[in-house]
Short mmCIF file of C-alpha atoms and ligand atoms in Angstrom, two decimals:
data_model
loop_
_atom_site.label_atom_id
_atom_site.label_comp_id
_atom_site.label_asym_id
_atom_site.label_seq_id
_atom_site.Cartn_x
_atom_site.Cartn_y
_atom_site.Cartn_z
CA UNK A 150 32.26 -9.94 -21.84
CA UNK A 151 31.64 -7.62 -18.77
CA UNK A 152 29.36 -4.56 -19.53
CA UNK A 153 30.30 -1.70 -17.41
CA UNK A 154 27.93 0.83 -16.19
CA UNK A 155 27.89 3.77 -13.58
CA UNK A 156 24.85 2.36 -12.03
CA UNK A 157 22.90 -0.77 -12.29
CA UNK A 158 19.43 -0.85 -10.93
CA UNK A 159 17.62 -4.16 -10.36
CA UNK A 160 13.87 -3.97 -11.15
CA UNK A 161 12.15 -1.73 -13.51
CA UNK A 162 9.07 -0.97 -11.34
CA UNK A 163 8.17 2.40 -9.90
CA UNK A 164 11.12 2.93 -7.92
CA UNK A 165 13.62 1.58 -10.35
CA UNK A 166 12.39 3.75 -13.28
CA UNK A 167 12.41 6.95 -11.26
CA UNK A 168 15.90 6.20 -10.02
CA UNK A 169 17.25 5.38 -13.58
CA UNK A 170 15.65 8.69 -14.84
CA UNK A 171 17.23 10.75 -12.22
CA UNK A 172 20.78 9.19 -12.51
CA UNK A 173 20.43 9.11 -16.26
CA UNK A 174 19.79 13.03 -16.23
CA UNK A 175 22.95 13.49 -14.38
CA UNK A 176 24.88 11.84 -17.25
CA UNK A 177 25.27 8.52 -15.64
CA UNK A 178 25.45 5.43 -17.89
CA UNK A 179 22.61 3.52 -16.25
CA UNK A 180 21.47 -0.05 -16.88
CA UNK A 181 18.09 -1.27 -15.40
CA UNK A 182 17.87 -5.17 -15.24
CA UNK A 183 14.32 -6.50 -15.19
CA UNK A 184 13.38 -10.21 -14.38
CA UNK A 185 9.98 -9.95 -16.22
CA UNK A 186 9.57 -9.90 -19.85
CA UNK A 187 8.41 -6.15 -19.76
CA UNK A 188 8.86 -3.49 -17.27
CA UNK A 189 6.35 -1.74 -14.96
CA UNK A 190 3.75 -4.45 -14.62
CA UNK A 191 2.44 -3.31 -11.29
CA UNK A 192 2.02 0.29 -12.61
CA UNK A 193 -0.37 -1.03 -15.45
CA UNK A 194 -2.64 -2.90 -13.18
CA UNK A 195 -2.54 0.00 -10.45
CA UNK A 196 -5.60 1.88 -9.44
CA UNK A 197 -8.04 -0.49 -11.46
CA UNK A 198 -6.01 0.46 -14.69
CA UNK A 199 -6.05 4.20 -14.06
CA UNK A 200 -2.85 4.24 -11.50
CA UNK A 201 -3.45 6.35 -8.37
CA UNK A 202 0.08 7.85 -9.13
CA UNK A 203 0.10 10.10 -6.01
CA UNK A 204 -1.69 12.01 -3.33
CA UNK A 205 -1.73 15.72 -2.95
CA UNK A 206 -2.19 15.41 0.74
CA UNK A 207 1.01 13.41 1.28
CA UNK A 208 2.36 13.75 4.73
CA UNK A 209 4.88 11.47 6.70
CA UNK A 210 1.86 10.41 8.79
CA UNK A 211 0.60 8.63 5.73
CA UNK A 212 3.50 5.98 6.00
CA UNK A 213 4.12 3.08 8.43
CA UNK A 214 7.83 2.10 9.21
CA UNK A 215 9.67 1.12 12.43
CA UNK A 216 11.12 4.37 12.22
CA UNK A 217 8.54 6.99 11.41
CA UNK A 218 10.85 9.84 10.68
CA UNK A 219 12.95 7.96 8.02
CA UNK A 220 10.66 8.80 4.96
CA UNK A 221 10.58 12.49 5.84
CA UNK A 222 13.80 13.69 3.98
CA UNK A 223 13.06 12.07 0.62
CA UNK A 224 9.38 12.89 0.73
CA UNK A 225 10.18 16.49 1.31
CA UNK A 226 12.67 16.51 -1.76
CA UNK A 227 10.52 14.73 -4.22
CA UNK A 228 6.95 15.94 -3.62
CA UNK A 229 3.60 15.32 -5.26
CA UNK A 230 4.11 18.51 -7.13
CA UNK A 231 7.30 17.33 -8.55
CA UNK A 232 5.70 14.19 -10.04
CA UNK A 233 2.72 16.44 -11.28
CA UNK A 234 5.15 18.58 -13.21
CA UNK A 235 6.19 15.30 -14.96
CA UNK A 236 2.49 14.46 -15.61
CA UNK A 237 1.88 17.99 -17.00
CA UNK A 238 4.97 17.90 -19.34
CA UNK A 239 3.53 14.67 -20.86
CA UNK A 240 0.02 16.03 -21.18
CA UNK A 241 -1.46 13.25 -19.20
CA UNK A 242 -5.19 14.11 -18.20
CA UNK A 243 -5.77 13.34 -14.55
CA UNK A 244 -8.51 14.14 -12.05
CA UNK A 245 -8.72 13.95 -8.07
CA UNK A 246 -11.05 10.98 -7.08
CA UNK A 247 -11.29 11.68 -3.48
CA UNK A 248 -9.22 12.49 -0.41
CA UNK A 249 -6.41 13.92 -2.59
CA UNK A 250 -5.92 10.77 -4.65
CA UNK A 251 -4.91 11.65 -8.27
CA UNK A 252 -5.73 9.19 -11.04
CA UNK A 253 -5.21 9.17 -14.88
CA UNK A 254 -8.36 10.03 -16.75
CA UNK A 255 -7.66 7.23 -19.20
CA UNK A 256 -5.07 4.51 -18.50
CA UNK A 257 -2.14 3.72 -16.36
CA UNK A 258 -0.30 2.82 -19.43
CA UNK A 259 0.37 6.55 -19.81
CA UNK A 260 2.34 6.49 -16.53
CA UNK A 261 4.49 3.67 -17.76
CA UNK A 262 5.05 5.25 -21.27
CA UNK A 263 6.00 8.59 -19.57
CA UNK A 264 8.61 6.78 -17.50
CA UNK A 265 9.83 4.99 -20.16
CA UNK A 266 10.14 8.09 -22.53
CA UNK A 267 11.98 9.66 -19.84
CA UNK A 268 14.33 7.02 -19.50
CA UNK A 269 14.90 6.85 -23.08
CA UNK A 270 15.68 10.66 -23.06
CA UNK A 271 18.23 10.05 -20.15
CA UNK A 272 19.92 7.31 -22.13
CA UNK A 273 18.86 4.59 -19.75
CA UNK A 274 19.17 1.00 -20.97
CA UNK A 275 16.36 -1.29 -19.69
CA UNK A 276 17.24 -4.97 -20.22
CA UNK A 277 14.22 -7.22 -19.59
CA UNK A 278 14.19 -11.11 -19.05
CA UNK A 279 17.45 -10.75 -17.06
CA UNK A 280 17.64 -13.24 -14.26
CA UNK A 281 20.49 -12.14 -11.89
CA UNK A 282 22.28 -15.46 -10.60
CA UNK A 283 24.93 -13.90 -8.43
CA UNK A 284 25.85 -10.53 -7.02
CA UNK A 285 29.69 -9.99 -5.99
CA UNK A 286 31.35 -7.00 -4.36
CA UNK A 287 34.94 -6.20 -4.61
CA UNK A 288 35.10 -2.34 -4.62
CA UNK A 289 32.62 -2.56 -7.72
CA UNK A 290 29.58 -4.66 -7.95
CA UNK A 291 29.67 -7.58 -10.52
CA UNK A 292 26.35 -9.30 -11.43
CA UNK A 293 26.19 -12.45 -13.18
CA UNK A 294 23.08 -12.71 -15.07
CA UNK A 295 21.21 -14.71 -17.81
CA UNK A 296 22.17 -11.76 -20.03
CA UNK A 297 25.89 -11.81 -19.34
CA UNK A 298 28.00 -10.03 -16.81
CA UNK A 299 27.43 -6.43 -15.55
CA UNK A 300 29.67 -4.26 -13.46
CA UNK A 301 29.35 -1.07 -11.79
CA UNK A 302 30.30 0.94 -8.65
CA UNK A 303 26.72 1.67 -7.61
CA UNK A 304 23.88 -1.08 -7.27
CA UNK A 305 20.24 0.08 -6.45
CA UNK A 306 17.88 -2.73 -5.47
CA UNK A 307 14.25 -1.79 -6.53
CA UNK A 308 12.80 -5.40 -6.70
CA UNK A 309 9.70 -4.48 -4.87
CA UNK A 310 7.96 -6.35 -2.10
CA UNK A 311 6.24 -9.88 -1.73
CA UNK A 312 2.85 -8.88 -2.73
CA UNK A 313 0.96 -10.67 -5.74
CA UNK A 314 3.59 -13.41 -6.52
CA UNK A 315 1.73 -14.45 -9.73
CA UNK A 316 2.80 -10.99 -11.13
CA UNK A 317 6.37 -11.88 -10.59
CA UNK A 318 7.20 -10.48 -7.00
CA UNK A 319 10.26 -12.16 -5.72
CA UNK A 320 12.20 -12.18 -2.51
CA UNK A 321 15.34 -11.25 -4.37
CA UNK A 322 15.89 -7.84 -2.66
CA UNK A 323 15.55 -9.38 0.60
CA UNK A 324 18.02 -12.16 -0.36
CA UNK A 325 20.63 -9.51 -1.30
CA UNK A 326 20.10 -7.81 2.01
CA UNK A 327 20.95 -11.00 3.75
CA UNK A 328 23.86 -11.56 1.59
CA UNK A 329 25.43 -8.24 2.77
CA UNK A 330 24.20 -8.78 6.53
CA UNK A 331 21.80 -6.05 6.33
CA UNK A 332 18.89 -6.30 8.80
CA UNK A 333 15.26 -6.86 7.72
CA UNK A 334 12.24 -5.90 9.58
CA UNK A 335 10.03 -8.86 9.46
CA UNK A 336 7.78 -8.57 6.50
CA UNK A 337 3.90 -8.92 6.47
CA UNK A 338 0.89 -8.44 3.90
CA UNK A 339 -0.53 -4.88 4.10
CA UNK A 340 -3.38 -3.16 2.50
CA UNK A 341 -4.97 -6.60 2.44
CA UNK A 342 -8.48 -8.15 2.98
CA UNK A 343 -9.01 -9.67 6.59
CA UNK A 344 -10.54 -13.16 6.94
CA UNK A 345 -13.04 -14.15 9.60
CA UNK A 346 -13.45 -17.38 11.21
CA UNK A 347 -15.73 -19.92 9.55
CA UNK A 348 -18.44 -19.17 12.34
CA UNK A 349 -18.31 -15.47 11.64
CA UNK A 350 -18.25 -15.86 8.00
CA UNK A 351 -21.30 -18.06 8.11
CA UNK A 352 -23.24 -15.29 9.79
CA UNK A 353 -22.32 -12.84 7.02
CA UNK A 354 -21.50 -14.81 3.79
CA UNK A 355 -24.87 -14.22 2.09
CA UNK A 356 -24.26 -10.47 2.41
CA UNK A 357 -21.26 -10.80 0.14
CA UNK A 358 -20.72 -7.59 -1.85
CA UNK A 359 -22.69 -5.37 0.60
CA UNK A 360 -20.93 -2.31 1.81
CA UNK A 361 -21.32 0.56 4.26
CA UNK A 362 -19.39 3.47 5.60
CA UNK A 363 -17.55 2.76 8.89
CA UNK A 364 -14.65 3.89 10.92
CA UNK A 365 -12.24 1.16 11.43
CA UNK A 366 -9.84 1.57 14.26
CA UNK A 367 -7.03 0.01 16.14
CA UNK A 368 -5.89 2.25 19.09
CA UNK A 369 -5.46 5.70 17.90
CA UNK A 370 -5.31 4.76 14.22
CA UNK A 371 -8.79 5.50 12.57
CA UNK A 372 -9.87 5.28 9.01
CA UNK A 373 -13.43 6.45 7.95
CA UNK A 374 -14.02 4.78 4.53
CA UNK A 375 -16.17 1.91 2.94
CA UNK A 376 -16.32 -1.63 4.54
CA UNK A 377 -17.12 -4.36 2.11
CA UNK A 378 -18.31 -7.86 2.92
CA UNK A 379 -16.65 -10.67 1.19
CA UNK A 380 -17.15 -14.40 1.09
CA UNK A 381 -14.05 -14.99 3.26
CA UNK A 382 -14.24 -11.94 5.53
CA UNK A 383 -14.03 -8.19 5.18
CA UNK A 384 -12.44 -5.85 2.71
CA UNK A 385 -13.18 -2.36 1.20
CA UNK A 386 -10.89 0.66 1.74
CA UNK A 387 -11.42 0.99 5.58
CA UNK A 388 -10.40 -2.57 6.12
CA UNK A 389 -7.58 -2.38 3.74
CA UNK A 390 -6.30 0.68 5.48
CA UNK A 391 -6.40 -0.78 9.06
CA UNK A 392 -4.94 -4.12 7.96
CA UNK A 393 -1.64 -2.52 7.73
CA UNK A 394 -1.75 -2.01 11.41
CA UNK A 395 -3.33 -5.11 12.47
CA UNK A 396 -1.47 -8.14 14.13
CA UNK A 397 -3.01 -10.94 15.91
CA UNK A 398 -2.38 -9.16 19.49
CA UNK A 399 -4.36 -6.28 18.22
CA UNK A 400 -8.14 -5.71 18.78
CA UNK A 401 -10.16 -4.06 15.72
CA UNK A 402 -13.18 -2.11 16.33
CA UNK A 403 -15.84 -0.53 13.82
CA UNK A 404 -18.06 2.43 14.14
CA UNK A 405 -20.77 1.02 12.04
CA UNK A 406 -22.64 4.41 12.08
CA UNK A 407 -20.19 7.29 12.41
CA UNK A 408 -21.30 10.48 13.92
CA UNK A 409 -24.97 9.17 14.36
CA UNK A 410 -27.24 8.47 17.19
CA UNK A 411 -28.96 5.30 16.05
CA UNK A 412 -31.38 4.35 18.65
CA UNK A 413 -32.27 7.46 20.76
CA UNK A 414 -35.88 7.65 19.40
CA UNK A 415 -36.47 4.22 21.03
CA UNK A 416 -35.70 5.83 24.49
CA UNK A 417 -38.34 8.38 24.56
CA UNK A 418 -41.45 5.87 23.83
CA UNK A 419 -42.40 2.52 25.26
CA UNK A 420 -44.00 1.85 22.10
CA UNK A 421 -41.89 0.19 19.18
CA UNK A 422 -39.12 -1.13 21.43
CA UNK A 423 -38.14 -4.19 19.56
CA UNK A 424 -35.91 -5.56 17.04
CA UNK A 425 -38.12 -4.42 14.02
CA UNK A 426 -38.15 -0.67 15.29
CA UNK A 427 -34.25 -0.99 15.92
CA UNK A 428 -33.85 -2.48 12.22
CA UNK A 429 -35.89 0.25 10.69
CA UNK A 430 -33.80 2.91 12.36
CA UNK A 431 -30.67 1.21 11.26
CA UNK A 432 -31.73 1.02 7.77
CA UNK A 433 -31.48 4.96 7.41
CA UNK A 434 -27.66 4.42 8.02
CA UNK A 435 -26.83 1.22 6.07
CA UNK A 436 -28.28 -1.25 3.47
CA UNK A 437 -31.38 -2.92 4.58
CA UNK A 438 -30.06 -6.48 4.49
CA UNK A 439 -27.10 -5.58 6.68
CA UNK A 440 -29.19 -3.61 9.10
CA UNK A 441 -31.40 -6.50 9.66
CA UNK A 442 -28.60 -9.11 10.07
CA UNK A 443 -26.76 -7.06 12.51
CA UNK A 444 -29.83 -6.32 14.61
CA UNK A 445 -30.53 -10.19 14.62
CA UNK A 446 -27.04 -10.71 15.86
CA UNK A 447 -27.04 -8.04 18.49
CA UNK A 448 -30.56 -7.59 19.58
CA UNK A 449 -30.97 -7.76 23.60
CA UNK A 450 -33.05 -10.22 25.31
CA UNK A 451 -35.26 -7.15 26.70
CA UNK A 452 -35.35 -3.61 25.30
CA UNK A 453 -34.62 -1.65 28.53
CA UNK A 454 -33.24 1.73 28.46
CA UNK A 455 -29.96 0.39 29.72
CA UNK A 456 -30.00 -2.36 26.81
CA UNK A 457 -30.76 0.19 24.08
CA UNK A 458 -27.78 2.40 25.42
CA UNK A 459 -25.71 -0.52 25.27
CA UNK A 460 -26.85 -1.48 21.73
CA UNK A 461 -25.89 2.13 20.81
CA UNK A 462 -22.42 1.81 22.18
CA UNK A 463 -22.06 -1.78 20.44
CA UNK A 464 -22.90 -0.21 17.00
CA UNK A 465 -20.03 2.46 17.46
CA UNK A 466 -17.44 0.00 19.02
CA UNK A 467 -18.39 -3.32 17.16
CA UNK A 468 -15.47 -5.59 18.01
CA UNK A 469 -13.92 -7.70 15.21
CA UNK A 470 -11.49 -10.57 15.73
CA UNK A 471 -10.02 -11.40 12.30
CA UNK A 472 -8.66 -14.95 11.78
CA UNK A 473 -6.10 -13.72 9.63
CA UNK A 474 -5.47 -11.79 6.06
CA UNK A 475 -5.77 -13.12 2.76
CA UNK A 476 -1.93 -13.12 2.50
CA UNK A 477 0.48 -11.92 -0.13
CA UNK A 478 -1.79 -13.21 -3.00
CA UNK A 479 -4.23 -10.41 -2.19
CA UNK A 480 -2.12 -7.86 -0.58
CA UNK A 481 -1.55 -4.50 -2.18
CA UNK A 482 1.84 -3.95 -0.52
CA UNK A 483 4.30 -5.66 1.65
CA UNK A 484 4.95 -4.05 5.23
CA UNK A 485 8.37 -4.43 6.72
CA UNK A 486 11.47 -4.87 4.67
CA UNK A 487 15.05 -3.33 4.57
CA UNK A 488 15.74 -1.90 8.15
CA UNK A 489 15.77 2.01 7.63
CA UNK A 490 18.51 2.10 10.29
CA UNK A 491 20.82 0.62 7.81
CA UNK A 492 20.09 3.33 5.22
CA UNK A 493 20.94 7.12 4.81
CA UNK A 494 17.44 8.87 4.74
CA UNK A 495 18.93 11.28 2.19
CA UNK A 496 20.19 8.93 -0.45
CA UNK A 497 18.83 5.48 0.35
CA UNK A 498 22.47 4.16 0.53
CA UNK A 499 23.44 1.54 2.68
CA UNK A 500 25.62 2.94 5.61
CA UNK A 501 27.74 0.06 5.91
CA UNK A 502 28.11 -0.77 2.23
CA UNK A 503 28.91 2.36 0.23
CA UNK A 504 27.40 2.15 -3.35
CA UNK A 505 24.43 -0.31 -2.34
CA UNK A 506 21.16 1.34 -2.29
CA UNK A 507 17.55 -0.01 -1.62
CA UNK A 508 14.52 1.90 -2.72
CA UNK A 509 10.69 1.41 -3.10
CA UNK A 510 8.55 -1.27 -1.46
CA UNK A 511 11.40 -3.39 -0.57
CA UNK A 512 12.32 -0.95 2.05
CA UNK A 513 10.48 -0.75 5.54
CA UNK A 514 8.43 2.26 4.52
CA UNK A 515 4.74 1.41 3.72
CA UNK A 516 2.08 3.87 2.64
CA UNK A 517 -1.59 4.10 3.20
CA UNK A 518 -4.03 3.24 0.34
CA UNK A 519 -4.51 6.29 -2.01
CA UNK A 520 -1.31 6.87 -4.07
CA UNK A 521 1.02 7.18 -0.99
CA UNK A 522 2.96 3.82 -2.12
CA UNK A 523 3.60 5.22 -5.40
CA UNK A 524 4.89 8.66 -4.02
CA UNK A 525 7.30 6.69 -1.78
CA UNK A 526 8.52 4.80 -4.92
CA UNK A 527 9.11 8.24 -6.83
CA UNK A 528 10.58 9.87 -3.63
CA UNK A 529 13.03 7.18 -2.66
CA UNK A 530 13.71 6.40 -6.47
CA UNK A 531 14.70 10.06 -6.96
CA UNK A 532 16.60 10.30 -3.82
CA UNK A 533 18.94 7.40 -4.78
CA UNK A 534 19.17 8.57 -8.46
CA UNK A 535 20.44 11.83 -7.33
CA UNK A 536 23.04 10.18 -5.36
CA UNK A 537 24.46 7.18 -7.12
P1 LIG B 793 7.38 -2.85 -7.95
O1 LIG B 793 6.81 -3.99 -7.50
O2 LIG B 793 6.67 -1.88 -8.76
O3 LIG B 793 8.79 -3.36 -9.16
C1 LIG B 793 9.62 -4.20 -8.80
C2 LIG B 793 10.21 -4.60 -10.23
O4 LIG B 793 11.26 -5.56 -9.76
C3 LIG B 793 9.09 -5.45 -10.91
O5 LIG B 793 9.21 -5.14 -12.17
C4 LIG B 793 9.59 -6.91 -10.83
O6 LIG B 793 9.27 -7.67 -11.86
C5 LIG B 793 11.08 -6.63 -10.75
N1 LIG B 793 11.90 -7.87 -10.15
C6 LIG B 793 11.50 -8.60 -9.09
N2 LIG B 793 12.78 -9.43 -8.82
C7 LIG B 793 13.56 -9.28 -9.60
C8 LIG B 793 14.92 -9.63 -9.87
N3 LIG B 793 15.20 -10.82 -9.03
N4 LIG B 793 15.75 -9.13 -10.65
C9 LIG B 793 15.14 -8.01 -11.48
N5 LIG B 793 13.85 -7.55 -11.55
C10 LIG B 793 13.24 -8.02 -10.44
N6 LIG B 793 0.11 2.04 -5.20
C11 LIG B 793 -0.45 3.33 -5.06
O7 LIG B 793 0.33 4.38 -4.73
N7 LIG B 793 -1.39 3.60 -6.20
C12 LIG B 793 -2.12 2.64 -6.70
O8 LIG B 793 -3.18 2.93 -7.37
C13 LIG B 793 -1.65 1.29 -6.45
N8 LIG B 793 -2.28 0.02 -7.00
C14 LIG B 793 -1.93 -1.07 -6.77
C15 LIG B 793 -2.79 -2.12 -7.36
C16 LIG B 793 -2.33 -3.51 -7.10
C17 LIG B 793 -3.17 -4.52 -7.50
C18 LIG B 793 -1.14 -3.72 -6.44
C19 LIG B 793 -0.52 -5.06 -6.15
C20 LIG B 793 -0.33 -2.70 -5.95
C21 LIG B 793 -0.92 -1.27 -6.15
N9 LIG B 793 -0.01 -0.16 -5.53
C22 LIG B 793 -0.54 1.13 -5.67
C23 LIG B 793 1.28 -0.38 -4.86
C24 LIG B 793 2.36 -0.06 -5.77
O9 LIG B 793 2.11 -0.78 -6.94
C25 LIG B 793 3.75 -0.51 -5.28
O10 LIG B 793 3.76 0.06 -3.98
C26 LIG B 793 4.70 -0.01 -5.96
O11 LIG B 793 4.62 -0.54 -7.38
C27 LIG B 793 6.22 -0.24 -5.45
O12 LIG B 793 7.13 0.10 -6.33
P2 LIG B 793 8.50 -0.71 -6.58
O13 LIG B 793 9.30 -0.15 -7.65
O14 LIG B 793 9.11 -0.74 -5.29
O15 LIG B 793 7.95 -2.24 -6.76
#
C-alpha cells in the first residue's frame, strides 16, 4: 500500500528536521525517512557533546562554495537570532564559548529533543530504520523502501555528507543527484586534521599533544587559533579551519608567533647569540619543548644579523607541506557536493526538476568551524521547508 504525503524528507539530521518543522507548521503532511535506528546522531556528538549550534557572527564569508553568493539568501532569511528564539522558547541554557560560538550549557541532547518536540507539534512523522531502495519520478516522487512505498509531490534530500562513515554517513544524496543528472562539485574532506610525511612526523612525534597559538594561512585566507601536534601530523582549530582551503597544489604557512618580535634582542648584542638564547626567547611564546625543537630544526650555521633576521621571518612564515588529510573518517564535514548552480538560492529546489530539493551538508556550501555548519543546515532546511 502506498503512503501519500505532501512532502518526504530523506534524513533526520539537522537540515532534515528543520525542513520538516517549517513544512509541518505550514500544514503540510510530512514524512522524514531516516536510515539509522534513531534521528540526529551527529547532533548528539557535536561540539564535544554540547552542540555548537550556531555562531552569532555568521556572515557569508564564513562559508566555502564554488559560488560564494549562493548561501546569502537562505542565511539572511534564517539567522542565528531565529534559531536562538527557538532555544529560548525551549528554555535551553547556553553560553558563548569564544568567537561568537554558542554552545549548550548542558547537553546537545537538548537540541535534538527540541527539534523532535517541534516536529511532533507540527505533526511530522519520523520513520527510522528506513532504507530507500528506489526513487522514481513521474510527476510525483515514489520511494520504494524497507518500510513500504511512499509517495509525494516534493522530495527533500537531507542525507548529509561523507564524513564519519562509522556514524552512518552515506553517498545516497549524491547518488540521487546522479540519477537525476544533477551536477556535483567534487567532494573532499574538510575541517580535517592534516598529515605530514613520515620524515616530518618523526621530527615532531614525541611532541604529540603540544599546542600553541598560530596564524595558519593559505593565500589571503588566515585563521588565528590553536595548532595541535598529533602523532600523524597537525590538528587543532587553526589547522582544521585552513584544511578546508588546502589542496595539494597550495602551500600552507604558519605564523608561529603572531604579532611578536622574537629574536630582536639578539641583534643588539654580540653576547648570547646562539641556539640556547634563541630557544629561551621562544619559550616566552610557546611551550618549552616545542620552542627547543623548532630552534634545533631551524638554527642557522652562524648567528649573523642577517641569519637572525631570516630566522625571525621563518618563524612568521613557517612553510608546511602536508602529505594529505586524515580523510572522511576524521573530517567534521564534506566540502563540495550538489552544484549550487542547479538550485534556487531562495528555496533549494532544483531548477530543472521541480519538487526535488537538496539541503544541508550534501550541498556545495561548507561552513568554517564554530557553529556555521549547523547554521547552514538550519537556514537551508528552513528555506526548503517554507517552499515544499
Ligand atoms: P547530517 O549528517 O546531520 O544528517 C544526515 C542524516 O541523513 C543522518 O541522520 C543520516 O543517518 C541520514 N541518512 C544518510 N543516508 C540516508 C539514506 N540513504 N536514507 C535516509 N537517511 C539517510 N557543526 C556545527 O555547526 N557545530 C558543531 O558543534 C559541530 N560538531 C560536529 C562534530 C562532529 C564529530 C562532526 C562529524 C560534525 C560536526 N559538525 C558541527 C558538523 C555538523 O554535524 C554537520 O554539518 C550537520 O550535521 C549537517 O547536517 P545535515 O542534516 O546536512 O546532515
